[in-house]
Coordinates of C-alpha atoms in Angstrom, one line a residue:
X213 CA 0.0 0.0 0.0
X214 CA 3.0 2.3 0.0
X215 CA 4.1 4.8 2.6
X216 CA 1.8 5.6 5.5
X217 CA -0.7 8.2 4.3
X218 CA -0.6 10.4 7.4
X219 CA 3.2 10.5 7.3
X220 CA 3.2 11.3 3.6
X221 CA 0.8 14.3 4.0
X222 CA 2.8 15.6 7.0
X223 CA 6.0 15.5 4.9
X224 CA 4.4 17.3 2.0
X225 CA 2.9 20.0 4.1
X226 CA 6.1 20.7 6.1
X227 CA 8.4 20.6 3.1
X228 CA 6.5 23.1 1.0
X229 CA 5.1 25.4 3.7
X230 CA 8.2 27.6 4.3
X231 CA 8.5 28.8 0.7
X232 CA 4.7 29.3 0.3
X233 CA 4.4 31.4 3.4
X234 CA 7.8 33.1 3.4
X235 CA 6.4 36.6 3.3
X236 CA 4.1 36.1 6.3
X237 CA 4.7 38.7 9.0
X238 CA 2.7 37.1 11.8
X239 CA 2.0 33.8 13.6
X240 CA -0.1 31.5 11.4
X241 CA -1.1 27.8 11.2
X242 CA 2.1 26.8 9.3
X243 CA 4.7 29.0 11.0
X244 CA 7.9 27.6 12.3
X245 CA 6.5 26.5 15.7
X246 CA 3.7 24.5 14.0
X247 CA 6.1 23.1 11.4
X248 CA 8.4 21.8 14.1
X249 CA 5.5 20.0 15.8
X250 CA 4.3 18.5 12.5
X251 CA 7.8 17.3 11.7
X252 CA 8.0 15.7 15.2
X253 CA 4.7 13.9 14.6
X254 CA 5.9 12.8 11.2
X255 CA 9.0 11.3 12.6
X256 CA 7.1 9.3 15.2
X257 CA 5.0 7.6 12.5
X258 CA 6.7 4.5 11.0
X259 CA 6.9 4.6 7.2
X260 CA 5.2 1.2 6.9
X261 CA 2.7 1.8 9.8
X262 CA -1.0 1.0 9.3
X263 CA -3.7 3.6 9.0
X264 CA -4.5 3.4 12.7
X265 CA -1.0 4.3 13.9
X266 CA -1.7 8.0 14.2
X267 CA -4.3 7.3 16.9
X268 CA -1.5 6.6 19.3
X269 CA -0.7 10.3 19.3
X270 CA -4.2 11.7 19.5
X271 CA -4.1 12.6 23.2
X272 CA -0.5 13.9 23.5
X273 CA 0.0 15.6 20.2
X274 CA -3.2 16.0 18.0
X275 CA -5.5 17.2 20.8
X276 CA -3.2 20.1 21.9
X277 CA -2.3 20.8 18.3
X278 CA -6.0 21.2 17.5
X279 CA -6.3 24.1 19.9
X280 CA -3.0 25.7 18.9
X281 CA -3.8 25.6 15.2
X282 CA -7.1 27.4 15.8
X283 CA -5.4 29.9 18.1
X284 CA -2.8 30.7 15.5
X285 CA -5.5 31.1 12.9
X286 CA -7.4 33.6 14.9
X287 CA -4.2 35.5 15.8
X288 CA -3.3 35.7 12.1
X289 CA -6.8 36.9 11.1
X290 CA -6.8 39.6 13.8
X291 CA -3.3 40.7 12.9
X292 CA -4.3 41.2 9.3
X293 CA -7.5 43.1 10.2
X294 CA -6.7 46.7 9.4
X295 CA -9.1 47.9 12.0
X296 CA -7.1 46.3 14.8
X297 CA -3.9 47.9 16.2
X298 CA -1.6 45.0 15.9
X299 CA -0.1 45.4 12.4
X300 CA 0.6 49.1 13.0
X301 CA 2.1 48.3 16.4
X302 CA 4.4 45.7 14.8
X303 CA 5.6 48.2 12.2
X304 CA 6.4 50.6 15.0
X305 CA 8.2 48.0 17.1
X306 CA 5.6 47.9 19.8
X307 CA 4.6 44.6 21.5
X308 CA 0.9 44.5 21.0
X309 CA 0.0 40.8 20.3
X310 CA -3.5 39.6 19.3
X311 CA -5.1 36.9 21.4
X312 CA -7.7 34.3 20.6
X313 CA -10.3 35.0 23.2
X314 CA -12.8 32.1 23.8
X315 CA -10.3 29.5 22.6
X316 CA -10.2 27.9 26.1
X317 CA -14.0 27.7 26.2
X318 CA -14.0 26.1 22.7
X319 CA -11.3 23.6 23.9
X320 CA -13.4 22.7 26.9
X321 CA -16.3 21.9 24.5
X322 CA -13.9 19.9 22.3
X323 CA -12.7 17.8 25.3
X324 CA -16.3 17.0 26.2
X325 CA -16.8 16.2 22.5
X326 CA -14.0 13.7 22.7
X327 CA -15.5 12.1 25.9
X328 CA -19.0 11.9 24.3
X329 CA -17.6 10.3 21.2
X330 CA -17.0 7.1 23.2
X331 CA -20.8 7.0 23.7
X332 CA -21.4 7.6 20.1
X333 CA -19.4 4.6 19.0
X334 CA -22.0 2.5 20.9
X335 CA -25.0 4.5 19.5
X336 CA -24.5 3.5 15.9
X337 CA -22.6 0.6 14.4
X338 CA -21.7 2.8 11.4
X339 CA -20.4 5.7 13.6
X340 CA -16.8 6.7 12.6
X341 CA -14.1 8.7 14.3
X342 CA -14.4 12.5 14.0
X343 CA -11.4 13.6 16.1
X344 CA -8.5 12.4 14.0
X345 CA -10.8 12.9 11.0
X346 CA -10.8 16.7 11.3
X347 CA -7.0 16.8 11.6
X348 CA -6.7 14.7 8.5
X349 CA -9.2 16.9 6.7
X350 CA -7.0 19.9 7.6
X351 CA -3.9 18.1 6.4
X352 CA -5.5 17.1 3.2
X353 CA -6.6 20.6 2.3
X354 CA -3.4 22.2 3.5
X355 CA -1.4 19.8 1.3
X356 CA -3.4 21.0 -1.7
X357 CA -2.8 24.6 -0.7
X358 CA 1.0 24.4 -0.5
X359 CA 1.3 22.1 -3.6
X360 CA 3.0 23.6 -6.7
X361 CA 4.2 26.7 -4.9
X362 CA 0.7 27.6 -3.8
X363 CA -1.0 27.7 -7.3
X364 CA -4.4 26.6 -5.9
X365 CA -4.0 28.7 -2.8
X366 CA -3.6 31.8 -4.9
X367 CA -6.7 31.1 -6.9
X368 CA -8.7 30.3 -3.7
X369 CA -11.1 33.2 -3.2
X370 CA -14.6 34.3 -2.0
X371 CA -15.8 34.4 -5.6
X372 CA -18.2 37.4 -5.0
X373 CA -19.9 38.7 -8.1
X374 CA -20.2 42.1 -6.4
X375 CA -16.4 42.6 -6.3
X376 CA -13.0 41.1 -5.5
X377 CA -12.1 40.6 -1.8
X378 CA -8.3 40.6 -1.3
X379 CA -6.9 38.0 1.0
X380 CA -3.3 37.1 1.8
X381 CA -2.0 33.6 1.7
X382 CA -1.8 33.3 5.5
X383 CA -5.4 34.6 5.8
X384 CA -6.7 31.9 3.5
X385 CA -4.7 29.2 5.4
X386 CA -6.2 30.6 8.7
X387 CA -9.7 30.5 7.3
X388 CA -9.2 26.9 6.1
X389 CA -7.8 25.9 9.5
X390 CA -10.9 27.1 11.4
X391 CA -13.2 25.5 8.8
X392 CA -11.5 22.1 8.7
X393 CA -10.9 21.7 12.4
X394 CA -14.4 22.8 13.6
X395 CA -16.7 21.5 10.8
X396 CA -17.8 18.5 12.8
X397 CA -18.2 20.0 16.3
X398 CA -22.0 19.7 16.0
X399 CA -21.9 16.0 15.2
X400 CA -22.5 14.8 18.8
X401 CA -25.6 17.0 19.0
X402 CA -27.0 15.6 15.8
X403 CA -26.3 12.0 16.7
X404 CA -27.2 12.2 20.4
X405 CA -30.9 11.7 19.5
X406 CA -30.0 8.2 18.3
X407 CA -28.9 7.4 21.9
X408 CA -32.2 8.6 23.3
X409 CA -34.2 6.7 20.6
X410 CA -32.3 3.5 21.4
X411 CA -32.9 4.0 25.2
X412 CA -36.6 4.6 24.6
X413 CA -36.8 1.4 22.5
X414 CA -35.0 -0.7 25.2
X415 CA -37.1 0.7 28.1
X416 CA -40.3 0.1 26.2
X417 CA -39.8 -3.6 26.6
X418 CA -40.8 -3.3 30.3
X419 CA -42.5 0.1 30.5
X420 CA -45.4 1.0 28.2
X421 CA -44.9 4.4 26.4
X422 CA -41.8 5.5 28.3
X423 CA -41.5 9.3 28.8
X424 CA -37.9 9.7 27.6
X425 CA -37.0 12.7 25.4
X426 CA -34.3 15.1 24.5
X427 CA -35.5 18.4 22.9
X428 CA -32.7 20.0 20.9
X429 CA -35.0 22.7 19.6
X430 CA -34.3 26.3 20.4
X431 CA -36.5 28.8 22.2
X432 CA -36.6 32.4 23.2
X433 CA -33.2 34.2 23.3
X434 CA -31.4 31.2 21.9
X435 CA -33.6 31.1 18.8
X436 CA -33.1 34.9 18.2
X437 CA -29.3 34.4 18.5
X438 CA -29.3 31.4 16.1
X439 CA -31.5 33.3 13.6
X440 CA -29.0 36.2 13.7
X441 CA -26.1 33.8 12.9
X442 CA -28.1 32.3 10.0
X443 CA -28.9 35.7 8.7
X444 CA -25.2 36.8 8.8
X445 CA -24.1 33.7 6.8
X446 CA -26.9 34.3 4.4
X447 CA -26.1 37.9 3.5
X448 CA -23.9 39.8 1.1
X449 CA -22.5 43.3 0.7
X450 CA -23.7 45.8 -1.9
X451 CA -22.5 49.3 -2.7
X452 CA -24.6 52.3 -1.6
X453 CA -26.0 54.4 -4.4
X454 CA -23.8 57.5 -4.8
X455 CA -27.0 59.6 -4.7
X456 CA -28.1 57.9 -1.5
X457 CA -28.3 60.1 1.6
X458 CA -26.2 57.4 3.3
X459 CA -23.2 58.4 1.2
X460 CA -22.0 60.3 4.2
X461 CA -18.7 61.9 5.2
X462 CA -17.3 58.9 6.9
X463 CA -13.5 59.0 6.6
X464 CA -10.8 56.4 7.1
X465 CA -8.0 56.9 9.7
X466 CA -5.7 58.5 7.1
X467 CA -8.4 61.1 6.2
X468 CA -9.4 59.7 2.9
X469 CA -13.0 59.0 2.0
X470 CA -13.9 55.3 1.7
X471 CA -16.5 53.4 -0.3
X472 CA -19.5 52.5 1.7
X473 CA -21.4 49.2 1.7
X474 CA -24.7 47.8 3.0
X475 CA -25.5 44.2 4.0
X476 CA -28.4 42.6 2.2
X477 CA -30.1 39.2 3.1
X478 CA -30.0 36.6 0.3
X479 CA -33.4 34.8 0.9
X480 CA -32.4 31.5 -0.9
X481 CA -29.4 31.0 1.4
X482 CA -31.4 32.0 4.4
X483 CA -34.2 29.5 3.9
X484 CA -31.8 26.7 2.9
X485 CA -29.8 27.2 6.1
X486 CA -33.0 27.5 8.1
X487 CA -34.1 24.1 6.7
X488 CA -30.7 22.7 7.6
X489 CA -31.0 23.9 11.2
X490 CA -34.5 22.5 11.4
X491 CA -33.1 19.1 10.3
X492 CA -30.5 19.4 13.1
X493 CA -27.6 19.0 10.6
X494 CA -24.3 19.0 12.3
X495 CA -22.7 21.5 9.9
X496 CA -24.9 24.4 10.8
X497 CA -24.8 23.3 14.5
X498 CA -21.0 23.6 14.3
X499 CA -21.3 27.2 13.2
X500 CA -23.6 28.1 16.1
X501 CA -21.0 26.6 18.5
X502 CA -17.9 28.5 17.2
X503 CA -19.9 31.7 16.8
X504 CA -21.0 31.7 20.4
X505 CA -17.7 30.5 22.0
X506 CA -15.2 32.5 20.0
X507 CA -15.0 36.2 20.6
X508 CA -13.6 36.6 17.0
X509 CA -17.1 35.8 15.7
X510 CA -19.0 37.6 18.5
X511 CA -17.3 40.8 17.3
X512 CA -18.6 40.4 13.8
X513 CA -20.1 43.6 12.3
X514 CA -23.4 42.8 10.8
X515 CA -26.7 44.6 10.3
X516 CA -29.2 44.9 7.4
X517 CA -30.6 48.2 8.7
X518 CA -30.7 51.0 6.1
X519 CA -28.7 53.3 8.3
X520 CA -25.9 50.8 9.0
X521 CA -22.9 51.4 6.7
X522 CA -19.7 49.4 6.2
X523 CA -16.4 50.7 4.9
X524 CA -14.1 48.6 2.7
X525 CA -12.3 46.8 5.6
X526 CA -15.6 46.2 7.4
X527 CA -16.8 44.6 4.2
X528 CA -13.6 42.4 3.9
X529 CA -13.8 41.3 7.5
X530 CA -17.5 40.5 7.2
X531 CA -16.8 38.2 4.2
X532 CA -14.0 36.4 6.0
X533 CA -16.2 35.5 8.9
X534 CA -19.2 34.7 6.6
X535 CA -17.2 32.5 4.4
X536 CA -15.9 30.4 7.3
X537 CA -19.4 29.9 8.6
X538 CA -21.0 29.3 5.2
X539 CA -18.4 26.7 4.2
X540 CA -19.0 24.8 7.5
X541 CA -22.8 24.9 7.2
X542 CA -22.8 24.0 3.5
X543 CA -21.0 20.7 3.9
X544 CA -24.2 19.1 5.3
X545 CA -26.6 21.2 3.3
X546 CA -27.0 19.8 -0.2
X547 CA -29.5 22.5 -1.1
X548 CA -26.5 24.8 -1.5
X549 CA -24.9 24.2 -4.9
X550 CA -21.2 24.6 -5.7
X551 CA -20.2 26.9 -8.5
X552 CA -16.5 27.3 -7.9
X553 CA -13.7 24.9 -7.5
X554 CA -11.7 27.7 -5.9
X555 CA -14.1 28.1 -2.9
X556 CA -13.5 27.1 0.7
X557 CA -16.9 25.3 0.6
X558 CA -15.8 23.1 -2.3
X559 CA -12.4 22.4 -0.7
X560 CA -14.1 21.2 2.5
X561 CA -16.5 18.9 0.6
X562 CA -13.7 17.2 -1.3
X563 CA -11.3 16.8 1.6
X564 CA -14.1 15.6 3.9
X565 CA -15.3 13.0 1.5
X566 CA -11.9 11.5 0.9
X567 CA -11.3 10.4 4.5
X568 CA -11.8 6.7 4.2
X569 CA -8.4 5.5 5.5
X570 CA -8.2 4.5 9.1
X571 CA -11.9 5.2 10.0
X572 CA -13.3 1.9 11.1
X573 CA -16.8 1.8 12.5
X574 CA -17.9 -0.2 15.4
X575 CA -19.3 -3.0 13.3
X576 CA -15.8 -3.6 11.8
X577 CA -13.9 -3.7 15.1
X578 CA -14.6 -7.3 15.9
X579 CA -14.4 -8.9 12.5
X580 CA -11.5 -9.7 10.2
X581 CA -12.0 -7.0 7.6
X582 CA -9.8 -7.5 4.6
X583 CA -10.7 -4.1 3.0
X584 CA -7.8 -1.8 2.2
X585 CA -8.0 1.7 1.0
X586 CA -5.6 4.1 -0.7
X587 CA -6.3 7.7 -1.7
X588 CA -4.2 7.9 -4.9
X589 CA -4.5 11.6 -5.6
X590 CA -6.6 14.7 -5.5
X591 CA -5.7 16.8 -8.5
X592 CA -7.0 20.4 -8.6
X593 CA -6.0 21.5 -12.1
X594 CA -5.8 25.2 -12.7
X595 CA -5.8 25.9 -16.4
X596 CA -4.8 29.1 -18.2
X597 CA -8.4 29.9 -18.9
X598 CA -10.8 30.7 -16.0
X599 CA -13.2 28.0 -17.2
X600 CA -10.6 25.3 -17.7
X601 CA -10.3 24.1 -14.1
X602 CA -10.9 20.4 -13.1
X603 CA -10.9 18.3 -10.0
X604 CA -10.0 14.7 -10.3
X605 CA -10.1 12.3 -7.3
X606 CA -8.5 8.8 -7.6
X607 CA -9.0 6.1 -5.0
X608 CA -8.3 2.4 -4.8
X609 CA -9.9 -0.3 -2.7
X610 CA -8.8 -3.9 -2.2
X611 CA -11.5 -6.2 -0.9
X612 CA -11.9 -10.0 -0.3
X613 CA -15.4 -10.7 -1.3
X614 CA -17.8 -9.8 -4.1
X615 CA -20.4 -8.6 -1.6
X616 CA -17.9 -5.8 -0.6
X617 CA -17.7 -4.8 -4.2
X618 CA -21.4 -4.3 -4.3
X619 CA -21.3 -2.3 -1.1
X620 CA -18.7 0.0 -2.5
X621 CA -20.5 0.5 -5.8
X622 CA -23.7 1.3 -3.9
X623 CA -21.9 3.7 -1.7
X624 CA -20.2 5.5 -4.6
X625 CA -23.6 5.8 -6.4
X626 CA -25.1 7.4 -3.3
X627 CA -22.2 9.8 -3.1
X628 CA -22.5 10.5 -6.8
X629 CA -26.1 11.5 -6.3
X630 CA -24.9 14.0 -3.7
X631 CA -22.3 15.4 -6.1
X632 CA -24.9 15.7 -8.9
X633 CA -27.1 17.6 -6.5
X634 CA -24.5 20.1 -5.2
X635 CA -23.0 20.5 -8.7
X636 CA -26.4 20.7 -10.3
X637 CA -27.5 23.2 -13.0
X638 CA -29.0 26.4 -11.7
X639 CA -29.5 30.0 -12.4
X640 CA -25.8 30.7 -12.3
X641 CA -24.5 27.5 -14.0
X642 CA -22.6 29.6 -16.5
X643 CA -20.4 30.7 -13.7
X644 CA -19.3 27.2 -12.9
X645 CA -15.6 27.0 -13.7
X646 CA -14.7 23.3 -13.4
X647 CA -15.4 19.7 -14.3
X648 CA -15.4 17.0 -11.7
X649 CA -14.2 13.4 -12.0
X650 CA -14.0 10.7 -9.3
X651 CA -12.3 7.4 -10.2
X652 CA -12.6 4.4 -8.0
X653 CA -10.6 1.2 -8.7
X654 CA -11.8 -1.9 -6.8
X655 CA -9.6 -5.0 -6.7
X656 CA -11.2 -8.3 -5.7
X657 CA -9.1 -11.4 -6.1
X658 CA -8.0 -11.2 -9.8
X659 CA -10.9 -8.9 -10.8
X660 CA -10.6 -5.2 -11.3
X661 CA -13.7 -3.0 -11.4
X662 CA -13.2 0.6 -12.4
X663 CA -16.0 3.1 -11.6
X664 CA -15.9 6.7 -12.8
X665 CA -18.1 9.6 -12.0
X666 CA -17.9 12.5 -14.5
X667 CA -19.7 15.8 -14.0
X668 CA -18.8 18.0 -16.9
X669 CA -19.5 21.7 -17.5
X670 CA -21.2 21.1 -20.9
X671 CA -22.6 17.6 -20.7
X672 CA -24.9 15.3 -18.7
X673 CA -23.4 13.6 -15.6
X674 CA -22.3 10.0 -16.0
X675 CA -21.4 7.1 -13.7
X676 CA -19.7 4.4 -15.7
X677 CA -17.8 1.3 -14.9
X678 CA -15.6 -1.4 -16.5
X679 CA -15.1 -5.0 -15.3
X680 CA -11.8 -6.7 -16.2
X681 CA -11.3 -10.4 -15.7
X682 CA -10.3 -13.6 -17.4
X683 CA -12.6 -15.8 -19.5
X684 CA -13.4 -18.1 -16.7
X685 CA -17.1 -19.0 -16.9
X686 CA -17.5 -19.0 -13.1
X687 CA -16.2 -15.4 -13.0
X688 CA -18.5 -14.4 -15.8
X689 CA -21.4 -15.8 -13.9
X690 CA -20.4 -14.1 -10.6
X691 CA -20.2 -10.7 -12.3
X692 CA -23.2 -11.2 -14.6
X693 CA -26.8 -10.1 -14.3
X694 CA -27.1 -11.5 -10.7
X695 CA -24.3 -9.2 -9.6
X696 CA -25.9 -6.1 -11.1
X697 CA -29.2 -6.9 -9.5
X698 CA -27.6 -6.2 -6.1
X699 CA -26.9 -2.6 -7.1
X700 CA -29.4 -0.1 -5.8
X701 CA -30.7 1.7 -8.8
X702 CA -34.0 2.6 -10.5
X703 CA -34.5 -0.7 -12.4
X704 CA -37.2 0.9 -14.6
X705 CA -34.3 2.8 -16.2
X706 CA -31.7 0.1 -15.7
X707 CA -28.1 -0.3 -16.6
X708 CA -26.7 0.3 -20.0
X709 CA -24.0 -2.0 -21.4
X710 CA -21.3 -1.2 -23.9
X711 CA -18.9 -3.4 -25.9
X712 CA -15.2 -3.1 -26.4
X713 CA -15.9 -0.4 -29.1
X714 CA -17.9 1.6 -26.5
X715 CA -21.1 1.1 -28.4
X716 CA -24.3 0.2 -26.6
X717 CA -25.0 -3.5 -26.8
X718 CA -27.7 -4.1 -24.3
X719 CA -29.7 -3.2 -21.2
X720 CA -30.4 -4.8 -17.9
X721 CA -33.8 -3.5 -16.6
X722 CA -37.2 -4.6 -15.3
X723 CA -39.8 -5.4 -17.9
X724 CA -43.5 -4.7 -17.6
X725 CA -44.0 -7.8 -15.4
X726 CA -41.3 -6.6 -13.0
X727 CA -38.7 -9.2 -14.0
X728 CA -35.1 -8.3 -14.7
X729 CA -34.3 -8.8 -18.3
X730 CA -31.6 -11.3 -19.2
X731 CA -28.9 -10.8 -21.8
X732 CA -29.0 -12.9 -24.9
X733 CA -25.4 -12.5 -25.8
X734 CA -23.3 -11.9 -22.6
X735 CA -20.0 -12.2 -24.4
X736 CA -20.5 -8.9 -26.3
X737 CA -19.8 -6.8 -23.2
X738 CA -17.8 -9.2 -21.0
X739 CA -14.8 -6.9 -21.0
X740 CA -16.8 -3.8 -21.9
X741 CA -18.4 -0.9 -19.9
X742 CA -21.6 -0.3 -18.1
X743 CA -23.4 2.9 -17.2
X744 CA -25.4 3.2 -13.9
X745 CA -28.3 5.6 -13.9
X746 CA -28.0 8.6 -11.6
X747 CA -31.6 9.1 -10.4
X748 CA -33.3 8.0 -7.2

């Protein structure tokens, strides 16, 4: 399987970081102190160690590093805020140093989160680790940022149609750090209901209609606070009309007049995020947690009142905070569609989804699972033209049984439906600047099944596959019609089959009587391709 994946990512991040952030003038999540700690962790991981080796260092290294990374991120963002005194003080040689107020309270919640995760492992047999997971998510995205001298990092932006928002490299890294390390903090609150439901079911065996409940709904002041946060992350900035009476005489510190802006609510975002909150989705719950615990967010300037004006730096700082919150909330809100490969929201989706290695669930802990996984590559190609971007994810599984092949294909199809949803056509489809490809190679004995999802800018989305095997009749039978019947699809549409020349040579679908049609000439497509329908 090659070198340990965690070790490899740590090496790439530390080797490239110094050059990419050489011009940074403040502490940040990849400064010399952090690099030293990441190198130390890298050296502790054996080159040939399995995917679970990193869990040995969770308590002593990763947990403290989680807090320090977020602290460095907030310090960097505050230092770069022109409204704060720190940058000017540094230029004068003064010793004003920004602090990350609220970080201790957030770490206290994080520690309780870790303790509660032990309960969650027992609440759901498919529950997976979310502590090491967020660190790996951060590493994965950071590796992409420092790759190729920061090519993707430089293109990463807020993609606002109303105007460009300038961000330094270290500000982007700091934003990503908060996004990646806090995006799952609301997960225990979402999943805790499962524990209550399981308890109620157990108690009902000896008590009729047991009165056991946990109400996670919000009331009164809490509801108003949550609504304010949702409104902030659902708003944008617009310029005041020059003829408006609000074009007042506000001046900047150096005496020059500044452009004025106003905040405006975007109703589509607002109702989509409200729906996500109503569904108790952990992404938006995570935003409520960090907003209420971190002073950096509590000090956000936001109001949609007509008499509330923002200057250029107010606007920039609003967008930084909004983008952090919006990216976290969007990763569990499929109603929000993704237009840009160069957005923080897109980056979180991709890095979060490619976190298969070393994440056993409880149902796998007591069985001999032969499944192996390798993330081969995440390639974010930045072409010369703005619309020539592409994202290609390549993964490889090695499994022991044909049933595991079916499970993986079904899971990839479900994930494909999600990708089709968030990359769907919409009112601003013309702005989408990328194509998306996800390739999955499944090895089972001497069989190789290649599955590929393609979501192109100017064509319909496709999920296709190829089965490669020898001419053994038993193998043909195993991967024939009976095999495809186990895949969860709409059988009224069915599966299309293609021959070696990539021409359609048959269909497997249900006829009017509800029976699955059988192929008359199986050999035509034995080494050919198939196409799985992408509809529910």
